[in-house]
Amino acid sequence: MRATVIHAPHDIRVEEVPDPAIRLPTDAVVRVLRACICGSDLWAYRGESARQPGQRIGHEFLGVVEETGAGVDGFAVGDLVVAPFVWSDGTCAYCAEGLTTSCPEGGFWGSVGSDGGQGEALRVPHADGTLAKLPAAAASDDRLLTALLALSDVLGTGHHAALGAGVTKGSTVAVVGDGAVGLCGVLAAKRLGAERIIALGRHTARTDIARRFGATDVVAERGEAALAAVRELTRGEGAHSVIEAVGTEQSMRTALDIVRDGGAIGYVGVPHGSASGVDLGVMFDRNIALRGGVAPVRTYIPELLPDVLDGTIDPSPVFDLSIGLDEVPAGYRAMDGRTALKVLITP
């Protein structure tokens, strides 16, 4: 079968790899119908996070179960399923508490020795604890299938950020980051009842999606001008809730500068850079809460899935470029060059 591998920075290839096979009774093999490229994949692509030459890549996919191990009870061949970006056993204390990303038996797709999502098929460890079943009819609905793919990462991650930021009905929310996660943070804030949602972003194509998702205001300025604009929109107080979806020192400083005293920051941007941008003294003096981290999206799928199925929320617009598997290297170049927001892959 074919799959995407990374050999070095800016060296992404689609190559022949061994077919996935059941190794343990709790495994399943899934044939991929939809996958995508994540903004966090770009850190490996740019050489900012280490990868071994020939390592698989990709952590967002949905597909059809092709084979199950003898210990798999919840799924059968032919089931349409979506996988979160971390597999988990569903039985440990962390999984029971909803923190599936801390499962001792868990792992990330594309980690050393595991399959990646950007390929034709892959082995799924702990299938019962990891996979979520989707309606079979969705397989024939291209738009819905694309929307459902967002459950594997960006939609649940945006929801995690909104929860961490304490978004409630009637609150004012600011979103730092106009990538797919930030846009899904806008969607999540709207779903949770935010009255005012301020999206910070300079790219019209992206801020247009933010408005479509529920943003009431867009701040295109940067630096001090952006801070002043948010303060002006919030009577000088700042936002009750701030979603930080970038992960740089500057983005965290911006989040701290625009949050209201007594407010909260929900951070889900994968950290990269020399420092965090967090000043504990400022947070202490202003009673600012900081919550977030790796999103346990498997926990959120049962809550978010019905709203995607009935059209209450539709994250599909974040996928603005669709390619075949052989075009994946070009897809990485498009996202790295910011000519694409999020690339959909159809093996």
mmCIF file of C-alpha atoms in Angstrom, residues 169-322:
data_model
loop_
_atom_site.group_PDB
_atom_site.id
_atom_site.type_symbol
_atom_site.label_atom_id
_atom_site.label_comp_id
_atom_site.label_asym_id
_atom_site.label_seq_id
_atom_site.Cartn_x
_atom_site.Cartn_y
_atom_site.Cartn_z
ATOM 1 C CA LYS A 169 -23.698 31.814 27.212
ATOM 2 C CA GLY A 170 -23.506 35.568 26.763
ATOM 3 C CA SER A 171 -19.725 35.827 27.192
ATOM 4 C CA THR A 172 -17.236 37.741 25.080
ATOM 5 C CA VAL A 173 -14.552 35.607 23.435
ATOM 6 C CA ALA A 174 -11.398 36.529 21.545
ATOM 7 C CA VAL A 175 -9.633 34.019 19.319
ATOM 8 C CA VAL A 176 -5.894 34.300 18.663
ATOM 9 C CA GLY A 177 -4.999 32.322 15.546
ATOM 10 C CA ASP A 178 -6.775 32.099 12.188
ATOM 11 C CA GLY A 179 -5.787 28.531 11.325
ATOM 12 C CA ALA A 180 -8.205 25.621 11.275
ATOM 13 C CA VAL A 181 -8.084 25.160 15.057
ATOM 14 C CA GLY A 182 -8.695 28.837 15.738
ATOM 15 C CA LEU A 183 -11.616 28.845 13.310
ATOM 16 C CA CYS A 184 -13.053 25.764 15.000
ATOM 17 C CA GLY A 185 -12.594 27.627 18.268
ATOM 18 C CA VAL A 186 -14.897 30.300 16.854
ATOM 19 C CA LEU A 187 -17.389 27.592 15.903
ATOM 20 C CA ALA A 188 -17.144 26.049 19.384
ATOM 21 C CA ALA A 189 -17.593 29.394 21.127
ATOM 22 C CA LYS A 190 -20.699 30.104 19.065
ATOM 23 C CA ARG A 191 -22.057 26.636 19.861
ATOM 24 C CA LEU A 192 -21.538 27.268 23.604
ATOM 25 C CA GLY A 193 -23.532 30.497 23.423
ATOM 26 C CA ALA A 194 -20.932 33.276 23.298
ATOM 27 C CA GLU A 195 -22.568 36.607 22.528
ATOM 28 C CA ARG A 196 -19.536 38.338 21.066
ATOM 29 C CA ILE A 197 -16.658 36.584 19.288
ATOM 30 C CA ILE A 198 -13.635 38.593 18.195
ATOM 31 C CA ALA A 199 -11.414 36.850 15.649
ATOM 32 C CA LEU A 200 -7.850 38.103 15.282
ATOM 33 C CA GLY A 201 -6.578 37.538 11.751
ATOM 34 C CA ARG A 202 -5.259 39.282 8.658
ATOM 35 C CA HIS A 203 -6.181 36.842 5.891
ATOM 36 C CA THR A 204 -9.552 37.708 4.389
ATOM 37 C CA ALA A 205 -10.287 34.162 3.207
ATOM 38 C CA ARG A 206 -9.845 32.933 6.769
ATOM 39 C CA THR A 207 -11.664 35.753 8.515
ATOM 40 C CA ASP A 208 -14.560 35.259 6.096
ATOM 41 C CA ILE A 209 -14.823 31.696 7.435
ATOM 42 C CA ALA A 210 -14.579 33.052 10.985
ATOM 43 C CA ARG A 211 -17.590 35.297 10.308
ATOM 44 C CA ARG A 212 -19.433 32.359 8.762
ATOM 45 C CA PHE A 213 -18.695 30.350 11.914
ATOM 46 C CA GLY A 214 -20.042 33.070 14.208
ATOM 47 C CA ALA A 215 -17.418 35.781 14.691
ATOM 48 C CA THR A 216 -19.084 39.123 15.328
ATOM 49 C CA ASP A 217 -15.893 41.171 14.931
ATOM 50 C CA VAL A 218 -12.575 40.805 13.112
ATOM 51 C CA VAL A 219 -9.367 42.498 14.213
ATOM 52 C CA ALA A 220 -6.865 42.585 11.360
ATOM 53 C CA GLU A 221 -4.316 44.772 13.137
ATOM 54 C CA ARG A 222 -1.186 43.341 14.718
ATOM 55 C CA GLY A 223 0.903 44.203 17.781
ATOM 56 C CA GLU A 224 -0.157 47.124 19.912
ATOM 57 C CA ALA A 225 -2.790 48.150 17.365
ATOM 58 C CA ALA A 226 -4.504 44.778 17.768
ATOM 59 C CA LEU A 227 -4.523 45.080 21.539
ATOM 60 C CA ALA A 228 -6.005 48.553 21.290
ATOM 61 C CA ALA A 229 -8.686 47.331 18.884
ATOM 62 C CA VAL A 230 -9.765 44.502 21.194
ATOM 63 C CA ARG A 231 -9.804 46.831 24.185
ATOM 64 C CA GLU A 232 -11.955 49.300 22.243
ATOM 65 C CA LEU A 233 -14.432 46.544 21.374
ATOM 66 C CA THR A 234 -14.654 45.491 25.024
ATOM 67 C CA ARG A 235 -15.015 48.854 26.780
ATOM 68 C CA GLY A 236 -11.352 48.740 27.705
ATOM 69 C CA GLU A 237 -11.738 45.570 29.766
ATOM 70 C CA GLY A 238 -10.747 42.749 27.420
ATOM 71 C CA ALA A 239 -12.490 39.451 26.656
ATOM 72 C CA HIS A 240 -13.895 37.137 29.307
ATOM 73 C CA SER A 241 -12.424 34.193 27.409
ATOM 74 C CA VAL A 242 -9.458 33.972 25.058
ATOM 75 C CA ILE A 243 -8.697 31.010 22.815
ATOM 76 C CA GLU A 244 -4.972 30.702 22.010
ATOM 77 C CA ALA A 245 -4.538 28.506 18.936
ATOM 78 C CA VAL A 246 -1.022 29.279 17.710
ATOM 79 C CA GLY A 247 1.509 28.174 20.310
ATOM 80 C CA THR A 248 4.170 30.881 20.018
ATOM 81 C CA GLU A 249 5.497 33.173 22.715
ATOM 82 C CA GLN A 250 3.970 36.165 20.942
ATOM 83 C CA SER A 251 0.530 34.569 20.626
ATOM 84 C CA MET A 252 0.459 33.774 24.342
ATOM 85 C CA ARG A 253 1.537 37.311 25.201
ATOM 86 C CA THR A 254 -1.268 38.601 23.005
ATOM 87 C CA ALA A 255 -3.745 36.334 24.778
ATOM 88 C CA LEU A 256 -2.621 37.638 28.176
ATOM 89 C CA ASP A 257 -2.872 41.229 26.991
ATOM 90 C CA ILE A 258 -6.449 40.946 25.709
ATOM 91 C CA VAL A 259 -8.035 38.787 28.421
ATOM 92 C CA ARG A 260 -10.223 40.509 30.981
ATOM 93 C CA ASP A 261 -9.184 40.538 34.652
ATOM 94 C CA GLY A 262 -10.723 37.414 36.161
ATOM 95 C CA GLY A 263 -10.959 35.801 32.738
ATOM 96 C CA ALA A 264 -9.454 32.635 31.335
ATOM 97 C CA ILE A 265 -7.218 31.555 28.458
ATOM 98 C CA GLY A 266 -7.791 28.221 26.760
ATOM 99 C CA TYR A 267 -4.550 27.246 25.050
ATOM 100 C CA VAL A 268 -4.300 24.517 22.434
ATOM 101 C CA GLY A 269 -1.622 25.818 20.068
ATOM 102 C CA VAL A 270 1.224 23.292 20.014
ATOM 103 C CA PRO A 271 4.032 25.152 21.862
ATOM 104 C CA HIS A 272 7.050 26.061 19.799
ATOM 105 C CA GLY A 273 9.579 28.809 20.412
ATOM 106 C CA SER A 274 12.091 29.899 23.006
ATOM 107 C CA ALA A 275 9.666 30.656 25.839
ATOM 108 C CA SER A 276 6.015 30.430 26.813
ATOM 109 C CA GLY A 277 5.148 34.112 26.997
ATOM 110 C CA VAL A 278 3.411 33.469 30.331
ATOM 111 C CA ASP A 279 4.151 35.942 33.136
ATOM 112 C CA LEU A 280 2.918 34.332 36.355
ATOM 113 C CA GLY A 281 3.109 37.644 38.181
ATOM 114 C CA VAL A 282 0.706 39.243 35.703
ATOM 115 C CA MET A 283 -1.603 36.233 35.879
ATOM 116 C CA PHE A 284 -1.564 36.306 39.675
ATOM 117 C CA ASP A 285 -2.254 40.025 39.934
ATOM 118 C CA ARG A 286 -5.091 39.891 37.407
ATOM 119 C CA ASN A 287 -6.658 36.579 38.511
ATOM 120 C CA ILE A 288 -6.261 35.014 35.080
ATOM 121 C CA ALA A 289 -6.833 31.280 34.650
ATOM 122 C CA LEU A 290 -4.884 29.202 32.131
ATOM 123 C CA ARG A 291 -6.294 25.856 31.006
ATOM 124 C CA GLY A 292 -5.811 23.676 27.972
ATOM 125 C CA GLY A 293 -3.234 21.374 26.454
ATOM 126 C CA VAL A 294 -3.562 18.320 24.234
ATOM 127 C CA ALA A 295 -7.261 17.905 23.512
ATOM 128 C CA PRO A 296 -8.834 14.558 24.500
ATOM 129 C CA VAL A 297 -10.947 14.612 21.361
ATOM 130 C CA ARG A 298 -12.162 11.016 21.763
ATOM 131 C CA THR A 299 -14.050 12.201 24.849
ATOM 132 C CA TYR A 300 -15.731 14.998 22.901
ATOM 133 C CA ILE A 301 -16.816 13.021 19.828
ATOM 134 C CA PRO A 302 -20.096 11.701 21.335
ATOM 135 C CA GLU A 303 -21.110 15.257 22.251
ATOM 136 C CA LEU A 304 -20.113 16.913 18.977
ATOM 137 C CA LEU A 305 -21.133 14.170 16.535
ATOM 138 C CA PRO A 306 -24.928 14.750 16.677
ATOM 139 C CA ASP A 307 -24.485 18.463 15.947
ATOM 140 C CA VAL A 308 -22.334 17.694 12.906
ATOM 141 C CA LEU A 309 -24.794 15.082 11.645
ATOM 142 C CA ASP A 310 -27.821 17.389 11.885
ATOM 143 C CA GLY A 311 -25.979 20.419 10.498
ATOM 144 C CA THR A 312 -26.038 22.495 13.686
ATOM 145 C CA ILE A 313 -22.316 22.963 13.153
ATOM 146 C CA ASP A 314 -20.429 22.472 9.900
ATOM 147 C CA PRO A 315 -16.621 22.619 10.140
ATOM 148 C CA SER A 316 -16.111 21.504 6.524
ATOM 149 C CA PRO A 317 -15.186 25.003 5.215
ATOM 150 C CA VAL A 318 -11.798 24.782 6.965
ATOM 151 C CA PHE A 319 -10.780 22.298 4.249
ATOM 152 C CA ASP A 320 -10.060 24.621 1.357
ATOM 153 C CA LEU A 321 -7.910 22.371 -0.838
ATOM 154 C CA SER A 322 -8.652 18.765 -1.809
#
